[in-house]
Amino acid sequence: MTGKIETTIKVFLSYHRFVGILLIVGAIGYMVMLSDPQFNNRCYISEKALSPGVVEEQFNQVNFINDYYADVQKMYTVKNLESGKFQKWLEEEMQKIGLDAYTQNFTFSYPLILGEKKLQGINAVGISRAYRAARTEALVLMTPLRAADSGAASHERRTDGSVALMLALAKFFRRQTHWAKDTIFLFTEMETVGLQAWLYAHHGESSLLKPSISVSDPPHRSGSIQAAVALEFAGVSGWQRARLHVEGVNGVLPNLDLVNTVVRIAGKHGVRLELHGSDRQPALLLRSLLYQASGSPASLHGLFLPFDIPAVGLSGEGRAASSSSSATRTAGAVVEAIWRSLNNLQERFHQSFFFYALPAIDRYVSIGDYTPPLGVVLLALALAAIDSLVVGFGDGDASTKPKSAGGGVVGPVARLCVMAGCFGLLALVAPAYFIRTAAAFRIDPGAGMLIGLLAVQAMAAAFPLMFPNMIVACHPGALRLAACLSLGLSLGAVSLVNFGLAFLSALPLAPVCLLAAGPDRLPAVLRFGIGAVALAAASPIGLLLGGCYAAGGARSLVSAWTCAEYGALQGYVEGQLLGSFTYRLNCLMLLPCWLLAWCQLFARAWPRPAAPAAAAAAAEETSTESEEPAKDK
């Protein structure tokens, strides 16, 4: 009976590659299936105290918006922004309204990019105190300061409309007596740097800031921040369409109740919200995973999430102040309705999901539904690892079994794993030297970093050719076992931090790792060529270029390369300044796993030297065969 079971297991494992590919295809199909409304859920409000859209909005001061917008257009210039004149004007206007207003100075130095230069910035902050509470809780409404003539790129739009709207809302809120929480109106300079400086200073943790940022202590403080909304609008009219941003640093998401509240209120006022610029559900779910995998915040709201502050971002083009009162009133009414709902909170957001995926703006997939596909992919890798153990490392010799390090099987593979980790460590620490070298030759930092990383990967790819003895010493089956186990464990660990990065990395790496050795029935040269091409495409640099070409809207390889330069530099800098894990995880986990799969190709293609005992037996058998004809003669 035991023999039959063992035979059945061996027969099943002999088809592990085919079964593994079927599992991976099934995982992809399952994830696509989750985009269908029949397999996901409609969003709902778990925190009943929010009651979004129940109250009747009272904001009708269109003249406030128009007047402030005209003043902002006059004052909002690069010269006034750099000199601090515009921030000082914001402080004076908020003080006239009755807010506790102040300006906050900070400096930013990053020698790797800026050299010896130090940048100075000024934030403007105003606090509207609550009338009916102990002022122990607060809400934040913020916008970045980007001057109209600063030449901002498409991803750094003007914020004239947001500034005027926030001033108008501050004036309107001071006339209302039903607020139970303070409202902090925050205007930050230098994007993430200014916001990060204010967040650490507000929480009294300026000493925990990166050495590159120094900030002054605020003269006025408020209570614990319950939620935050970031606005980025160029105009104050034409809010019929806006973009909603939810992803934060390392793919962290806000509580789903906050997202649902904003969506419902926007729908009530006829504002069509878009998520990642797509309405098609499969594409929307894929883009959500891509944004999460990048580890970059979708907008400035993402910097609140590491502080356990639920936050969302709203952005759009907007138009200049319109003579139509209804078109301009919509902007203020939407924000007022959101604030009226958040004002009802009696405790922090906790009742709804923190881990979810959005296949549509009003539908969600919970964590229990979207994690099984990754588990199925890991099962395919586990089958390959079990096959290596049960069937003698999969080299066709069933008598070959795992041995100890002294037996010469585990030791060479362990040394190779250490070398793979060293290449990952080199990719982690080397970008600083790449950027300095590029500056010496007057090359763009992004180009210098990407060329350097490409050189590191080329060195890793050439490692089997430089040290062939180390590869030949490894048993092909033992190396396949190490490659499958390391990749499976790495993907499982990464999924705990960033599910999108783990799942999207598993889709190309898992099948390539399974098929790296290739079917035995193929010719050796063809098997090696197919595996080499597939592994080159699934390498970290290959995935970066392919992702930029497909998802970034690139129309040529040149534009894809430019996008990859920006992406590599952004990932490294955000890891240094914002604490993003994406670059580090790619270097320390995914690159070593890819190198093990790459070495598996050469270990299978190159002949292994015969063991001493096997060589002696073969020599004795040859001599015996040569003596028999002599006796017959």
XYZ file of C-alpha atoms in Angstrom:
633
model
C 0.000 0.000 0.000
C 2.832 2.336 0.882
C 4.525 1.588 -2.423
C 1.383 2.491 -4.363
C 1.043 5.797 -2.521
C 4.688 6.629 -3.179
C 4.314 5.729 -6.847
C 1.171 7.875 -7.136
C 2.957 10.835 -5.557
C 5.907 10.493 -7.914
C 3.610 10.287 -10.958
C 1.717 13.377 -9.800
C 4.917 15.312 -9.127
C 6.248 14.391 -12.565
C 3.589 16.757 -13.933
C 4.298 19.509 -11.409
C 5.301 22.030 -14.087
C 2.037 21.571 -15.953
C 0.025 21.695 -12.722
C 1.941 24.785 -11.568
C 1.256 26.691 -14.789
C -2.442 25.763 -14.519
C -2.484 27.092 -10.950
C -0.884 30.385 -12.004
C -3.317 30.802 -14.908
C -6.168 30.018 -12.525
C -4.904 32.663 -10.087
C -4.888 35.271 -12.848
C -8.382 34.239 -13.935
C -9.600 34.408 -10.339
C -8.240 37.933 -9.930
C -9.881 39.038 -13.184
C -13.105 37.412 -12.049
C -13.103 39.574 -8.929
C -13.632 42.589 -11.185
C -17.088 41.313 -12.113
C -19.881 42.780 -9.931
C -21.132 39.266 -9.201
C -17.942 38.467 -7.307
C -17.378 41.712 -5.386
C -19.453 43.782 -2.991
C -21.127 47.150 -3.068
C -19.584 49.690 -0.711
C -21.513 50.636 2.401
C -21.026 52.785 5.493
C -20.165 50.801 8.606
C -19.866 53.797 10.939
C -23.485 54.949 11.211
C -22.502 58.182 12.954
C -21.070 59.535 9.698
C -24.506 59.827 8.054
C -23.091 61.208 4.781
C -25.358 63.492 2.820
C -28.075 63.634 5.487
C -27.589 67.278 6.458
C -28.431 70.163 4.171
C -25.331 72.097 3.187
C -25.416 75.774 4.070
C -22.449 76.991 2.048
C -23.640 79.622 -0.423
C -20.914 82.242 -0.163
C -19.825 82.157 -3.786
C -18.550 85.716 -3.468
C -15.999 84.535 -0.885
C -14.500 82.149 -3.403
C -14.494 84.637 -6.263
C -12.887 87.383 -4.159
C -10.171 85.139 -2.769
C -9.513 83.633 -6.189
C -8.899 87.108 -7.628
C -6.507 87.957 -4.786
C -4.669 84.651 -5.139
C -4.158 85.246 -8.844
C -2.377 88.497 -8.025
C -0.203 87.207 -5.179
C 0.467 83.585 -6.224
C 3.818 83.911 -8.042
C 7.157 82.165 -7.775
C 8.850 85.301 -6.495
C 6.325 85.807 -3.689
C 6.387 82.113 -2.837
C 10.169 81.853 -2.566
C 10.449 85.062 -0.562
C 7.673 84.007 1.829
C 5.512 86.998 0.948
C 2.627 84.810 -0.187
C 2.743 82.694 2.980
C 2.784 85.850 5.064
C -0.290 87.074 3.164
C -2.046 83.772 3.892
C -1.224 84.134 7.590
C -2.624 87.674 7.697
C -5.826 86.657 5.902
C -6.410 83.750 8.284
C -5.783 85.996 11.268
C -8.384 88.447 9.940
C -10.862 85.582 9.764
C -10.176 84.676 13.399
C -7.932 81.624 13.064
C -4.851 80.850 15.130
C -2.494 81.328 12.194
C 1.265 81.054 11.916
C 4.032 80.356 9.434
C 6.531 77.545 9.883
C 10.072 77.639 8.520
C 11.946 74.510 7.485
C 15.111 73.650 5.571
C 15.849 70.723 3.301
C 19.292 69.431 2.344
C 19.947 66.298 0.314
C 23.618 66.228 -0.724
C 23.090 63.276 -3.049
C 20.904 65.393 -5.363
C 21.382 69.004 -4.246
C 25.058 68.919 -3.317
C 25.923 71.595 -0.765
C 22.770 73.549 -1.540
C 20.101 73.925 1.161
C 16.502 74.726 0.277
C 14.352 76.817 2.574
C 10.578 76.624 2.673
C 7.686 78.123 4.603
C 4.366 76.507 5.514
C 1.267 78.522 6.362
C -1.115 77.064 8.956
C -4.432 78.235 10.376
C -6.462 76.511 13.114
C -10.205 77.066 13.410
C -11.075 76.190 17.001
C -14.140 74.109 17.834
C -16.927 75.832 19.760
C -18.621 72.784 21.256
C -15.790 70.488 22.335
C -12.617 70.318 24.425
C -10.470 70.835 21.300
C -8.766 67.471 21.704
C -9.546 66.320 18.155
C -8.917 67.894 14.771
C -9.470 67.497 11.040
C -6.962 68.637 8.401
C -7.740 70.291 5.073
C -4.548 70.883 3.118
C -3.188 71.853 -0.286
C 0.353 72.177 -1.645
C 1.644 75.567 -2.742
C 2.549 75.554 -6.448
C 2.893 78.914 -8.082
C 1.172 79.554 -11.416
C 4.397 80.428 -13.237
C 6.591 77.721 -11.700
C 6.512 75.604 -14.824
C 4.972 72.691 -12.939
C 4.719 69.435 -14.823
C 1.452 67.676 -15.523
C 1.714 65.705 -12.256
C 2.317 68.947 -10.339
C -0.728 70.988 -11.270
C -1.447 74.501 -10.126
C -3.408 74.868 -6.892
C -4.859 78.360 -7.199
C -8.389 77.038 -6.826
C -7.573 74.969 -3.749
C -6.005 77.943 -1.967
C -8.991 80.228 -2.690
C -11.480 77.520 -1.709
C -9.760 76.820 1.602
C -9.702 80.506 2.540
C -13.392 80.812 1.690
C -14.217 77.715 3.741
C -12.171 79.019 6.673
C -14.209 82.223 6.651
C -17.443 80.247 6.384
C -16.554 77.733 9.108
C -15.827 80.494 11.637
C -19.488 81.580 11.378
C -20.768 78.089 12.251
C -21.149 76.999 15.867
C -21.812 73.286 15.416
C -18.200 72.165 14.983
C -17.038 69.575 17.529
C -13.485 69.310 16.178
C -10.784 71.793 15.273
C -10.140 72.323 11.579
C -6.521 72.797 10.514
C -6.030 74.635 7.213
C -2.581 73.648 5.989
C -0.665 75.189 3.055
C 2.638 73.361 2.478
C 5.577 74.292 0.291
C 7.950 71.866 -1.446
C 5.409 69.048 -1.709
C 6.181 66.078 0.554
C 9.062 67.827 2.321
C 6.924 70.606 3.769
C 4.102 68.246 4.756
C 6.472 65.800 6.404
C 8.108 68.638 8.338
C 4.746 69.867 9.628
C 3.510 66.378 10.563
C 6.537 65.599 12.708
C 6.465 69.038 14.313
C 2.729 68.799 15.039
C 3.209 65.483 16.822
C 6.216 66.793 18.764
C 8.598 64.363 17.086
C 10.896 66.719 15.199
C 13.870 64.769 16.504
C 12.686 61.714 14.513
C 12.869 63.585 11.208
C 15.455 62.614 8.651
C 18.716 64.570 9.062
C 17.981 66.218 5.723
C 14.944 68.099 7.143
C 14.918 70.584 10.006
C 11.804 72.452 11.130
C 10.791 75.011 13.721
C 8.298 74.184 16.463
C 4.736 75.435 15.842
C 3.463 78.175 18.203
C -0.094 76.775 18.077
C -1.154 73.157 18.329
C -4.363 71.225 18.067
C -5.617 67.806 19.159
C -5.335 64.328 17.716
C -5.969 64.325 13.978
C -8.962 62.114 13.087
C -8.912 62.467 9.291
C -7.404 64.554 6.497
C -8.325 65.589 2.952
C -5.809 66.907 0.417
C -7.088 69.204 -2.366
C -5.251 69.901 -5.622
C -7.417 72.017 -7.951
C -6.356 74.705 -10.373
C -9.816 76.313 -10.464
C -12.843 76.677 -8.227
C -15.512 75.970 -10.829
C -16.236 72.979 -13.007
C -16.156 70.291 -10.324
C -18.278 67.932 -12.427
C -15.328 65.509 -12.572
C -12.516 64.894 -10.089
C -9.939 62.235 -9.277
C -9.930 60.330 -6.005
C -6.596 59.159 -4.541
C -6.422 56.523 -1.813
C -2.994 54.791 -1.911
C -0.361 55.966 0.536
C 3.272 55.149 1.264
C 3.956 51.398 0.900
C 0.460 50.863 -0.468
C -1.260 51.674 2.845
C -4.967 52.445 2.391
C -7.320 54.640 4.433
C -10.340 53.217 6.192
C -12.985 52.284 3.640
C -15.639 54.311 5.504
C -13.794 57.539 4.683
C -13.582 56.604 1.003
C -17.278 55.693 0.873
C -18.244 58.946 2.594
C -16.415 61.048 0.007
C -17.851 59.006 -2.885
C -21.445 59.298 -1.666
C -21.256 63.019 -1.011
C -19.666 63.659 -4.408
C -22.421 61.637 -6.078
C -25.075 63.621 -4.243
C -23.714 66.858 -5.727
C -23.260 65.460 -9.224
C -19.460 65.224 -9.061
C -18.153 62.210 -10.978
C -15.156 60.713 -9.229
C -12.537 58.714 -11.103
C -10.051 56.286 -9.602
C -6.719 56.083 -11.484
C -8.350 57.622 -14.569
C -10.229 54.457 -15.597
C -13.824 53.269 -15.464
C -13.231 49.725 -16.761
C -13.238 47.375 -13.811
C -10.465 44.890 -14.777
C -8.148 47.753 -15.729
C -9.077 49.649 -12.560
C -8.246 46.687 -10.328
C -4.912 46.206 -12.109
C -4.024 49.877 -11.765
C -4.913 49.772 -8.074
C -2.441 46.916 -7.610
C 0.184 48.786 -9.663
C -0.168 51.925 -7.538
C 0.057 49.800 -4.409
C 3.105 47.927 -5.706
C 4.959 51.160 -6.491
C 4.990 52.119 -2.808
C 4.617 55.793 -3.757
C 1.759 57.903 -2.375
C -0.884 58.664 -4.998
C -1.032 62.240 -3.686
C 0.103 64.176 -0.622
C -2.613 62.586 1.508
C -0.459 59.438 1.563
C 1.943 60.964 4.086
C -0.814 61.027 6.736
C -1.403 57.271 6.550
C 1.880 56.172 8.223
C 0.761 58.276 11.209
C -2.445 56.187 11.410
C -4.479 59.132 10.111
C -7.115 58.154 7.502
C -6.788 60.483 4.524
C -7.838 60.806 0.889
C -6.867 63.142 -1.939
C -9.058 64.987 -4.429
C -7.588 66.548 -7.547
C -8.765 67.972 -10.842
C -8.219 70.676 -13.374
C -11.176 72.856 -12.532
C -11.792 76.222 -14.129
C -11.422 79.805 -13.107
C -14.086 81.496 -11.012
C -17.351 81.334 -12.928
C -20.220 83.743 -13.051
C -22.503 80.754 -12.501
C -23.100 80.547 -8.747
C -24.176 76.895 -8.832
C -20.985 75.765 -10.570
C -18.789 77.535 -8.013
C -20.962 76.602 -5.011
C -20.468 72.873 -5.702
C -16.827 73.029 -4.654
C -17.606 74.493 -1.240
C -20.711 72.371 -0.684
C -18.838 69.106 -1.281
C -16.103 69.923 1.234
C -18.635 71.233 3.765
C -20.672 68.029 3.505
C -17.543 65.914 4.036
C -16.639 67.995 7.083
C -20.168 67.772 8.517
C -19.955 63.967 8.298
C -16.492 63.771 9.843
C -17.621 66.160 12.567
C -20.090 63.469 13.741
C -17.335 60.936 14.478
C -17.332 59.928 18.131
C -14.268 57.674 17.839
C -11.512 56.931 15.367
C -12.237 55.062 12.135
C -12.177 51.365 12.940
C -15.364 49.598 11.877
C -14.692 49.196 8.157
C -11.851 47.616 6.172
C -8.259 48.805 6.073
C -7.223 46.079 3.600
C -9.231 46.013 0.394
C -9.097 46.452 -3.366
C -11.337 48.706 -5.452
C -12.540 47.203 -8.768
C -14.876 50.227 -9.110
C -15.366 53.517 -7.344
C -18.391 52.153 -5.452
C -17.426 48.470 -5.113
C -14.762 46.699 -3.077
C -13.047 43.330 -2.621
C -12.108 42.373 0.930
C -8.755 40.913 1.950
C -10.238 37.455 2.371
C -11.221 37.407 -1.318
C -8.141 38.803 -3.082
C -5.361 36.991 -1.168
C -6.133 33.375 -2.282
C -4.655 33.920 -5.809
C -1.240 34.599 -4.287
C -1.566 31.480 -2.162
C -2.292 29.473 -5.308
C 0.896 30.811 -6.935
C 2.894 29.887 -3.837
C 1.375 26.388 -4.005
C 2.818 25.975 -7.502
C 6.283 26.826 -6.154
C 5.771 24.435 -3.231
C 4.986 21.584 -5.641
C 8.246 22.194 -7.497
C 10.159 22.216 -4.198
C 8.513 18.948 -3.064
C 9.344 17.360 -6.404
C 13.011 18.210 -5.881
C 12.961 16.456 -2.517
C 10.913 13.373 -3.414
C 12.250 12.629 -6.887
C 15.940 13.094 -6.247
C 16.123 16.845 -7.093
C 14.423 16.227 -10.454
C 17.508 15.240 -12.432
C 16.166 11.857 -13.479
C 18.302 9.906 -10.962
C 15.910 8.679 -8.324
C 18.752 7.410 -6.174
C 20.128 10.902 -5.607
C 18.851 12.174 -2.276
C 19.588 15.292 -0.229
C 22.824 15.133 1.675
C 24.364 17.203 4.388
C 26.797 20.013 3.787
C 29.613 17.567 4.200
C 28.078 15.410 1.444
C 28.643 18.165 -1.072
C 25.014 19.015 -1.957
C 23.856 21.657 0.521
C 27.175 23.488 0.898
C 27.629 24.734 -2.711
C 24.001 25.847 -2.906
C 24.299 27.689 0.421
C 27.384 29.520 -0.815
C 25.557 30.480 -3.990
C 22.620 31.825 -1.955
C 25.045 33.987 0.034
C 26.537 35.365 -3.195
C 23.038 36.144 -4.511
C 22.315 38.078 -1.329
C 25.554 40.013 -1.779
C 24.428 41.152 -5.227
C 21.155 42.345 -3.703
C 23.048 44.239 -1.014
C 25.237 45.818 -3.688
C 22.151 47.037 -5.570
C 20.855 48.522 -2.322
C 23.912 50.573 -1.327
C 25.451 51.368 -4.716
C 22.947 53.995 -6.059
C 24.560 56.723 -3.955
C 27.864 56.135 -5.759
C 26.103 55.895 -9.126
C 24.439 59.282 -8.624
C 27.690 60.960 -7.497
C 29.526 59.525 -10.488
C 26.791 60.729 -12.816
C 27.044 64.225 -11.325
C 30.798 64.244 -11.964
C 30.146 63.512 -15.647
C 27.150 65.894 -15.756
C 24.689 63.091 -16.359
C 21.117 63.184 -15.080
C 20.865 61.434 -11.669
C 18.068 59.150 -12.852
C 20.040 58.077 -15.923
C 23.176 57.472 -13.870
C 21.286 55.374 -11.342
C 19.496 53.257 -13.953
C 22.725 52.635 -15.888
C 24.438 51.629 -12.642
C 21.641 49.224 -11.700
C 21.779 47.771 -15.185
C 25.510 47.197 -14.685
C 24.857 45.434 -11.366
C 22.307 43.171 -13.006
C 24.710 42.477 -15.886
C 27.365 41.478 -13.334
C 24.846 39.187 -11.665
C 23.939 37.654 -15.030
C 27.623 37.100 -15.830
C 28.309 35.517 -12.454
C 27.903 31.909 -13.740
C 30.429 32.648 -16.497
C 32.924 34.232 -14.105
C 32.702 31.428 -11.508
C 31.663 28.318 -13.406
C 33.126 25.966 -10.795
C 30.714 27.305 -8.177
C 27.760 26.640 -10.488
C 28.954 23.197 -11.598
C 29.429 22.180 -7.968
C 25.713 22.798 -7.304
C 23.331 19.952 -7.894
C 20.651 21.167 -10.410
C 17.833 19.761 -8.293
C 19.194 21.266 -5.079
C 19.548 24.624 -6.786
C 15.964 24.401 -8.058
C 14.813 23.603 -4.530
C 16.626 26.681 -3.191
C 15.248 28.910 -5.972
C 11.627 27.818 -5.435
C 11.799 28.002 -1.643
C 13.509 31.395 -1.574
C 11.069 32.884 -4.062
C 8.041 31.465 -2.255
C 9.199 32.640 1.163
C 10.153 36.074 -0.199
C 6.782 36.580 -1.890
C 4.977 35.497 1.252
C 6.972 37.941 3.371
C 6.498 40.812 0.910
C 2.729 40.195 0.786
C 2.510 41.067 4.489
C 3.908 44.527 3.715
C 2.660 45.192 0.182
C 0.260 42.703 -1.419
C 0.280 44.414 -4.806
C 4.068 44.166 -5.078
C 4.051 40.479 -4.077
C 1.279 39.451 -6.477
C 2.515 41.393 -9.503
C 6.073 40.150 -8.927
C 4.854 36.558 -8.621
C 3.106 36.555 -12.000
C 6.316 36.744 -14.111
C 8.802 35.252 -11.638
C 6.919 32.125 -10.566
C 6.350 30.597 -14.039
C 9.884 31.502 -15.099
C 11.278 29.842 -11.979
C 9.196 26.725 -12.676
C 10.264 26.505 -16.306
C 13.853 27.707 -15.932
C 15.214 24.209 -16.379
C 12.762 23.577 -19.228
C 11.167 20.272 -20.260
C 13.620 17.420 -20.735
C 12.264 16.579 -24.182
C 13.447 19.899 -25.662
C 16.959 20.194 -27.146
C 19.455 21.553 -24.657
C 20.316 24.647 -26.747
C 16.668 25.543 -27.324
C 15.828 24.953 -23.676
C 18.658 27.217 -22.558
C 17.759 29.977 -25.050
C 14.088 30.085 -24.097
C 14.921 30.153 -20.404
C 17.495 32.900 -20.814
C 15.097 35.153 -22.740
C 12.271 34.563 -20.260
C 14.493 35.246 -17.254
C 15.911 38.406 -18.835
C 12.364 39.696 -19.342
C 11.445 38.799 -15.744
C 14.528 40.475 -14.249
C 14.042 43.565 -12.037
C 15.257 45.939 -14.774
C 13.188 44.085 -17.388
C 10.052 44.354 -15.274
C 10.708 48.064 -14.648
C 11.082 48.813 -18.358
C 8.116 46.635 -19.277
C 5.933 48.214 -16.631
C 6.850 51.718 -17.773
C 6.152 50.787 -21.385
C 2.771 49.182 -20.657
C 1.321 51.084 -17.709
C 3.061 54.438 -18.079
C 1.610 55.234 -21.469
C 5.021 55.116 -23.135
C 4.906 55.064 -26.925
C 8.502 54.065 -27.600
C 11.467 52.434 -25.936
C 13.084 55.840 -25.462
C 10.137 57.165 -23.497
C 9.986 53.895 -21.540
C 13.668 54.313 -20.638
C 13.047 57.911 -19.509
C 10.106 56.752 -17.398
C 12.257 53.985 -15.898
C 14.948 56.531 -14.979
C 12.415 58.612 -13.083
C 10.872 55.530 -11.449
C 14.180 54.090 -10.235
C 15.347 57.413 -8.797
C 11.958 58.101 -7.220
C 11.864 54.674 -5.570
C 15.328 55.127 -4.089
C 14.743 58.708 -2.861
C 11.340 57.860 -1.375
C 12.971 54.987 0.454
C 15.442 57.455 1.962
C 12.974 60.247 2.792
C 9.521 58.683 3.147
C 10.409 55.193 4.352
C 9.115 53.364 1.275
C 10.003 49.649 1.257
C 9.616 48.939 -2.461
C 13.203 49.534 -3.570
C 14.658 47.693 -0.585
C 12.396 44.678 -1.065
C 13.304 44.468 -4.740
C 17.020 44.531 -3.929
C 17.135 42.235 -0.921
C 14.513 39.664 -1.936
C 13.495 39.649 -5.577
C 16.924 40.219 -7.149
C 18.589 37.311 -5.245
C 15.656 35.030 -6.121
C 16.006 35.956 -9.784
C 19.740 35.256 -9.685
C 19.157 31.764 -8.238
C 16.741 30.989 -11.063
C 19.299 32.342 -13.552
C 22.039 30.100 -12.152
C 19.643 27.174 -12.413
C 19.857 27.479 -16.197
C 23.622 27.013 -16.219
C 23.599 24.270 -13.590
C 21.253 22.273 -15.805
C 23.099 22.990 -19.047
C 26.659 22.316 -17.890
C 27.717 18.699 -17.158
C 28.510 17.961 -13.535
C 31.786 16.210 -12.645
C 31.289 12.637 -11.532
C 31.587 11.918 -7.840
C 34.815 10.123 -6.767
C 33.005 6.879 -5.849
C 31.026 6.897 -9.080
C 34.181 7.605 -11.111
C 36.056 4.714 -9.453
C 33.156 2.336 -10.090
C 32.988 3.419 -13.749
C 36.763 2.903 -14.157
C 36.596 -0.548 -12.559
C 33.694 -1.536 -14.814
C 35.645 -0.391 -17.894
C 38.714 -2.365 -16.891
C 36.633 -5.481 -16.253
C 35.046 -5.247 -19.680
C 38.468 -4.892 -21.312
C 39.827 -7.987 -19.483
C 36.990 -10.302 -20.559
C 37.840 -10.282 -24.330
C 41.473 -11.035 -23.439
C 40.484 -14.170 -21.472
C 38.249 -15.382 -24.310
C 41.069 -14.956 -26.764
